[in-house]
mmCIF file of C-alpha atoms and ligand atoms in Angstrom:
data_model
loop_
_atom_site.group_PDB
_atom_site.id
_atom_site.type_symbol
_atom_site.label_atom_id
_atom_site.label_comp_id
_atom_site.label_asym_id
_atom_site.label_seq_id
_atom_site.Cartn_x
_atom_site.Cartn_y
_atom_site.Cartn_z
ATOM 1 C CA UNK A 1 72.205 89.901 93.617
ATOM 2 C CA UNK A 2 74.569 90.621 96.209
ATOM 3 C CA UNK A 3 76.447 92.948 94.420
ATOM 4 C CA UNK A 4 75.666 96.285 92.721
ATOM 5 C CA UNK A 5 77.519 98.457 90.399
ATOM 6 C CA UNK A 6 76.185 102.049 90.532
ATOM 7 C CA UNK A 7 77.280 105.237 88.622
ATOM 8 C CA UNK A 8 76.607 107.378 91.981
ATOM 9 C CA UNK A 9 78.642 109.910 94.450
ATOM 10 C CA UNK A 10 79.121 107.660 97.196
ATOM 11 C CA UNK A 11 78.383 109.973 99.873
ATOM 12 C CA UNK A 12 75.175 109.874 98.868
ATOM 13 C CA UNK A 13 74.707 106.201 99.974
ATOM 14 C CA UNK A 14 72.844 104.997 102.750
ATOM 15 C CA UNK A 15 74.623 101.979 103.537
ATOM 16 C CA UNK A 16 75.869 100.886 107.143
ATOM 17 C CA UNK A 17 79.312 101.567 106.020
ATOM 18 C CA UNK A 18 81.092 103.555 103.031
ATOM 19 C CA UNK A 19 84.598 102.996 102.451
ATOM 20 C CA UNK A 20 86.867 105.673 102.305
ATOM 21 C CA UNK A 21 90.160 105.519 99.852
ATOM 22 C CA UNK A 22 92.454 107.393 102.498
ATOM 23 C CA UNK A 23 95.980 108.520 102.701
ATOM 24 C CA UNK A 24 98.178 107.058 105.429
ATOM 25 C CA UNK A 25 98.068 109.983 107.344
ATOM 26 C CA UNK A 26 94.143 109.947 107.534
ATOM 27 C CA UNK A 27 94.078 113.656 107.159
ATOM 28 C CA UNK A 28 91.911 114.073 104.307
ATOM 29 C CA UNK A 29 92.638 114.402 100.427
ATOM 30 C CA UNK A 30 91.469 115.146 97.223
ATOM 31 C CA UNK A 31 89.109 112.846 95.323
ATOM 32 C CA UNK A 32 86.803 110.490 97.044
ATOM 33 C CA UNK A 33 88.382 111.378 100.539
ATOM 34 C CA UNK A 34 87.505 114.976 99.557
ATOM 35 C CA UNK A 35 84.341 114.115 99.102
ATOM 36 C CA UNK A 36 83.432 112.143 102.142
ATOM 37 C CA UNK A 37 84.973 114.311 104.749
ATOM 38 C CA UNK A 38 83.235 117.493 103.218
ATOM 39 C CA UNK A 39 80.052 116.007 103.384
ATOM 40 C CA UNK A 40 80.525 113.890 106.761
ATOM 41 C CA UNK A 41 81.781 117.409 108.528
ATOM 42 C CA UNK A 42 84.154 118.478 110.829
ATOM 43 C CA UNK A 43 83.424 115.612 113.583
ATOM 44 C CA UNK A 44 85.269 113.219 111.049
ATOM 45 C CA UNK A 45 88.310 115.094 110.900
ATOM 46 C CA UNK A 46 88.967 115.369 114.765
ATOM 47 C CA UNK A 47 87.914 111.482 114.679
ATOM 48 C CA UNK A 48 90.680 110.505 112.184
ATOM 49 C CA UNK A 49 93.006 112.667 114.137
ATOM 50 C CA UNK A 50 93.166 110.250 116.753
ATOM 51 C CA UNK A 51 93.777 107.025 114.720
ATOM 52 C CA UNK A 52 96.985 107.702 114.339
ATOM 53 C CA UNK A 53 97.283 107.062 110.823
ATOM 54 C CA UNK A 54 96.641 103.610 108.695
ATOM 55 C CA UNK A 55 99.179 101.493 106.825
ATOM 56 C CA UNK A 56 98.815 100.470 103.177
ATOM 57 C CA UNK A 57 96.231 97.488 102.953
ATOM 58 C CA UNK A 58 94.824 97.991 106.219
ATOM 59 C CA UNK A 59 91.433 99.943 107.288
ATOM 60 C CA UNK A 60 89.737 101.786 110.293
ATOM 61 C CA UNK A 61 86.096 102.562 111.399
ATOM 62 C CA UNK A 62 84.421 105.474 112.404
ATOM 63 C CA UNK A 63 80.913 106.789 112.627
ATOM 64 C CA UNK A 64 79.759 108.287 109.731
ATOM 65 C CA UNK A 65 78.615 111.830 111.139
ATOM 66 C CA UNK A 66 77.004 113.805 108.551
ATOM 67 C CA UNK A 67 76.460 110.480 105.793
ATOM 68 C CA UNK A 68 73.871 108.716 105.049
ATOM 69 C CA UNK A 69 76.189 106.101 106.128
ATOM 70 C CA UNK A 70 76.865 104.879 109.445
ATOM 71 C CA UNK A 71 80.219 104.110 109.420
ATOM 72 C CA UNK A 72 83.043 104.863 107.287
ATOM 73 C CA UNK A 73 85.756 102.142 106.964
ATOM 74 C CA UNK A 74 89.023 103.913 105.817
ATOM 75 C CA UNK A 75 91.330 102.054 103.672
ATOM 76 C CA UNK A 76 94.901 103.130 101.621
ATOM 77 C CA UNK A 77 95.507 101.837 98.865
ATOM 78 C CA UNK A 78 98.743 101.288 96.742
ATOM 79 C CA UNK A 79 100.548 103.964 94.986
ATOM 80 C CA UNK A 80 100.956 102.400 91.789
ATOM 81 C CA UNK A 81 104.504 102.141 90.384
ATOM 82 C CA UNK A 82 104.794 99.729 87.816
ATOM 83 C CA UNK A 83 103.295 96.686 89.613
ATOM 84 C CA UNK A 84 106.457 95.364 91.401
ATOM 85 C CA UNK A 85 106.062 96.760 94.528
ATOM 86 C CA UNK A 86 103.384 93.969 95.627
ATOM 87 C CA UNK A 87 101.049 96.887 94.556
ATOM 88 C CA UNK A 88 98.350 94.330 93.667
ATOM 89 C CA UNK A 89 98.425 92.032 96.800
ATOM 90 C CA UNK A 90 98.096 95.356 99.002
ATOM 91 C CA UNK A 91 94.959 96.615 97.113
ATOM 92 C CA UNK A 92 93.199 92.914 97.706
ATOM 93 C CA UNK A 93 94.224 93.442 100.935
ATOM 94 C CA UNK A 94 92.125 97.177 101.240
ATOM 95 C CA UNK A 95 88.887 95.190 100.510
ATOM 96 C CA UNK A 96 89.749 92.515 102.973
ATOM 97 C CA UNK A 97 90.777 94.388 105.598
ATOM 98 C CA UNK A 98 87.489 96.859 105.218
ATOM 99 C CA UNK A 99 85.187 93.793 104.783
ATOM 100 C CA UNK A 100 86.818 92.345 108.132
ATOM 101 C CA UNK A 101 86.458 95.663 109.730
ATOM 102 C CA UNK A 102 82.647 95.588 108.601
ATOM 103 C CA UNK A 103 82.068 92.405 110.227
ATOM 104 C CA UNK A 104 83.248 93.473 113.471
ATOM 105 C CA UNK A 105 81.333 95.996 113.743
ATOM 106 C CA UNK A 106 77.824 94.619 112.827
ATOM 107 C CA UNK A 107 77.827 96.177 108.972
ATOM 108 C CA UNK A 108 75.500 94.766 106.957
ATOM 109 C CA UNK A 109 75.988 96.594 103.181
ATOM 110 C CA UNK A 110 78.568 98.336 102.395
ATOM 111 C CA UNK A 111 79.785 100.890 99.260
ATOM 112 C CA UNK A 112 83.352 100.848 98.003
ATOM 113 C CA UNK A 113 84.862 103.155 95.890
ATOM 114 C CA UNK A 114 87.358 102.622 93.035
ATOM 115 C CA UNK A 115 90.520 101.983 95.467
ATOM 116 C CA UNK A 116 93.840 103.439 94.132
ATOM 117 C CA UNK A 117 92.006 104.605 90.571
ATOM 118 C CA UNK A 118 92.327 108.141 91.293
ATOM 119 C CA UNK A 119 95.588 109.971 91.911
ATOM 120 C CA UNK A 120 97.361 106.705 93.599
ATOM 121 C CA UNK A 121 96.978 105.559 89.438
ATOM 122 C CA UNK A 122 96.144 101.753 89.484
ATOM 123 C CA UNK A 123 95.320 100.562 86.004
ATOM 124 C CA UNK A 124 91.763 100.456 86.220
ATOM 125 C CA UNK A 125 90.928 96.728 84.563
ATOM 126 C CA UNK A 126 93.382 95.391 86.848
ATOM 127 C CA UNK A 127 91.880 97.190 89.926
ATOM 128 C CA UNK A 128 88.778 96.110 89.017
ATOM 129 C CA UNK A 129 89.330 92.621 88.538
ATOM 130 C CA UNK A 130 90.722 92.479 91.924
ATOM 131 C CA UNK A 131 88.074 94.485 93.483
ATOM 132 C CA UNK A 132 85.461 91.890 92.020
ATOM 133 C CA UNK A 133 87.049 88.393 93.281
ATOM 134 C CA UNK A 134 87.992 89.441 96.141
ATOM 135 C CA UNK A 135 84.818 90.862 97.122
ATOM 136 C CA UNK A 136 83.139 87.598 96.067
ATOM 137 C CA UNK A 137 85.517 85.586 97.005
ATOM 138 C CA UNK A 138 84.728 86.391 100.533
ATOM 139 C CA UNK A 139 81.113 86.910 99.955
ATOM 140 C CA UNK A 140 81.375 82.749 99.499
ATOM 141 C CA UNK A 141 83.430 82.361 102.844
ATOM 142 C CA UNK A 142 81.230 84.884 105.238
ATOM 143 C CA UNK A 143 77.933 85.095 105.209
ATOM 144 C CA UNK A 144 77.738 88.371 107.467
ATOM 145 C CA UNK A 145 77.435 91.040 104.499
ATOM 146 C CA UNK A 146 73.932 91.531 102.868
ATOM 147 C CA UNK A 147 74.786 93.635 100.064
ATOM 148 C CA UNK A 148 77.960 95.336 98.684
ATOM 149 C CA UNK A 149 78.202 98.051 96.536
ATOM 150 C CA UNK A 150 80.868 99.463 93.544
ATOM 151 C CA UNK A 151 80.292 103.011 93.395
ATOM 152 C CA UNK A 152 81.576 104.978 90.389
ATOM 153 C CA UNK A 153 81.416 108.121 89.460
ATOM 154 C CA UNK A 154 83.321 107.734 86.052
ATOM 155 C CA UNK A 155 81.551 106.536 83.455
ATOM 156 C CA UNK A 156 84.198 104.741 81.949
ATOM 157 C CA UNK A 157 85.285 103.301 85.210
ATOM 158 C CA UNK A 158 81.740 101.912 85.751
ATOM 159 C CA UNK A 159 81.591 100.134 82.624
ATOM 160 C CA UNK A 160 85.085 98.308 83.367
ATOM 161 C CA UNK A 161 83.641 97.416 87.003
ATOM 162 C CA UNK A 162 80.106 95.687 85.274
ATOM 163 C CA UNK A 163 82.616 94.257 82.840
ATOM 164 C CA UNK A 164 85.074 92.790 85.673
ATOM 165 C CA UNK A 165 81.586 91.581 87.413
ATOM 166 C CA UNK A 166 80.482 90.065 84.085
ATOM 167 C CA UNK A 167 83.603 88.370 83.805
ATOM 168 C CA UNK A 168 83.409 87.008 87.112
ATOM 169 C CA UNK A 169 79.927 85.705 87.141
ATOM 170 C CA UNK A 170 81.102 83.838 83.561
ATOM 171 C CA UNK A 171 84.185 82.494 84.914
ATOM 172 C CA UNK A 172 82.913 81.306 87.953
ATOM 173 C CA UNK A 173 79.168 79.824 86.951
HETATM 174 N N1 LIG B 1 82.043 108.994 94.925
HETATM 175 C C1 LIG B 1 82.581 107.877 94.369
HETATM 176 N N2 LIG B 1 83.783 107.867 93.760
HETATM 177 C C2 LIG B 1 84.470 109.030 93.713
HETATM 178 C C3 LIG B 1 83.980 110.228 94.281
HETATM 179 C C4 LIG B 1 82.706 110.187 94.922
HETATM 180 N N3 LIG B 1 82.153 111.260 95.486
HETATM 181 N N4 LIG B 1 84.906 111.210 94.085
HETATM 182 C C5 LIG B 1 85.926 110.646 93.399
HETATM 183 N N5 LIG B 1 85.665 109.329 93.172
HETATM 184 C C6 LIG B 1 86.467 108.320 92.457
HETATM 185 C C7 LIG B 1 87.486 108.812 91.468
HETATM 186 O O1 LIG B 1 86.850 109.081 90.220
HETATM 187 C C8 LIG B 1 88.414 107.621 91.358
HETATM 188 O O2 LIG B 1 87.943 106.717 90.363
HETATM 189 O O3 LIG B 1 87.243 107.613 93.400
HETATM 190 C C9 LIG B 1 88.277 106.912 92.709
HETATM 191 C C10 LIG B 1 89.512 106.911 93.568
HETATM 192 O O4 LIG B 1 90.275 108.074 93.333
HETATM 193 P P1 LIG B 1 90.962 108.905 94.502
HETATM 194 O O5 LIG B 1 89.922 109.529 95.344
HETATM 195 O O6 LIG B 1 91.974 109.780 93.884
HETATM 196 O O7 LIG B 1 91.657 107.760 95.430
HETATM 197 P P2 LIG B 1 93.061 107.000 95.267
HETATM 198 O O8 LIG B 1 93.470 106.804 93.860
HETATM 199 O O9 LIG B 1 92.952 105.808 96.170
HETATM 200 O O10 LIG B 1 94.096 108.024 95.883
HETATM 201 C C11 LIG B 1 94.095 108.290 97.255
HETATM 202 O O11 LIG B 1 93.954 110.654 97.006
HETATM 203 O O12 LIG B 1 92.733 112.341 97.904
HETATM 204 C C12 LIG B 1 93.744 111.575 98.088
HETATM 205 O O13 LIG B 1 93.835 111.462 100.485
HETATM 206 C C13 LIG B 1 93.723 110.688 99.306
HETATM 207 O O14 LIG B 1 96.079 110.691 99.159
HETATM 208 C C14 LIG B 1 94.919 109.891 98.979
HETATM 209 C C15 LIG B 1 94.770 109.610 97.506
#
């Protein structure tokens, strides 16, 4: 399989590249941002400093410092407001931008995290639909990616990811 769903902190991972759900302002954040510029140290802060920022949709590099990971790809993701703000096209648009970013710079498995499901409040069976087919979607264009992982750390979150991949794999057979 080319795709994994793990119940896992994602800083943990040793992957080529982790993807980070960002603000615009790349400063750091609560959540999964939290978490990956804790444990990547202080070298990642003065690295997003001078990215100067990251729209909606869209996604950087940098090294990983202290990760696992080599890289992390950061991404921002919609702030959910009802769904007719073209919140859904933007968060398709996180995973292809990140994927795109990934094969530019060499990355051969990467780790996503549940885009927008934390404080930015996308309804998690619609995130994770879109998560799914677009990550596979690609996987059928571009052969460049090895592996690709959802990482969850809410249990309930992970069983509506294996549920969106089930869904996908039956749809799409
Ligand atoms: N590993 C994997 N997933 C994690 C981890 C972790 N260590 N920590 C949190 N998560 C999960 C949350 O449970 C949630 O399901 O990441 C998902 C995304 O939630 P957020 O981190 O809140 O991200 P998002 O909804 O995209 O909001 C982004 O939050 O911290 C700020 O700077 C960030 O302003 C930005 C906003």
């Amino acid at each position: 399989m080319k795709v994994d769903v793990l119940l896992k902190d994602i800083t943990e991972m040793k992957v080529d590249a982790v993807v980070n759900a960002a603000n615009r302002l790349l400063t750091g954040g609560g959540g999964v941002d939290g978490a990956i510029h804790r444990a990547a140290g202080e070298g990642l802060n003065k690295a997003c400093a001078r990215l100067g920022g990251c729209e909606t949709g869209d996604a950087k590099i940098t090294k990983g410092f202290k990760l696992p990971a080599k890289y992390i790809i950061h991404t921002v993701g919609p702030i959910w407001k009802g769904g007719g703000s073209n919140e859904e096209t933007q968060l398709k648009n996180c995973y292809l931008s990140s994927l795109s970013e990934a094969v530019l710079n060499g990355v051969k498995s990467i780790a996503f995290p549940a885009i927008s499901c934390g404080a930015y409040g996308f309804p998690h069976e619609r995130a994770a639909a879109i998560a799914v087919n677009t990550v596979m979607g690609f996987l059928k264009r571009n052969d460049d990616i090895e592996k690709v992982y959802f990482v969850l750390v809410d249990e309930n979150l992970f069983k509506i990811y294996c549920a969106a991949l089930y869904d996908y794999e039956v749809n799409n057979a």
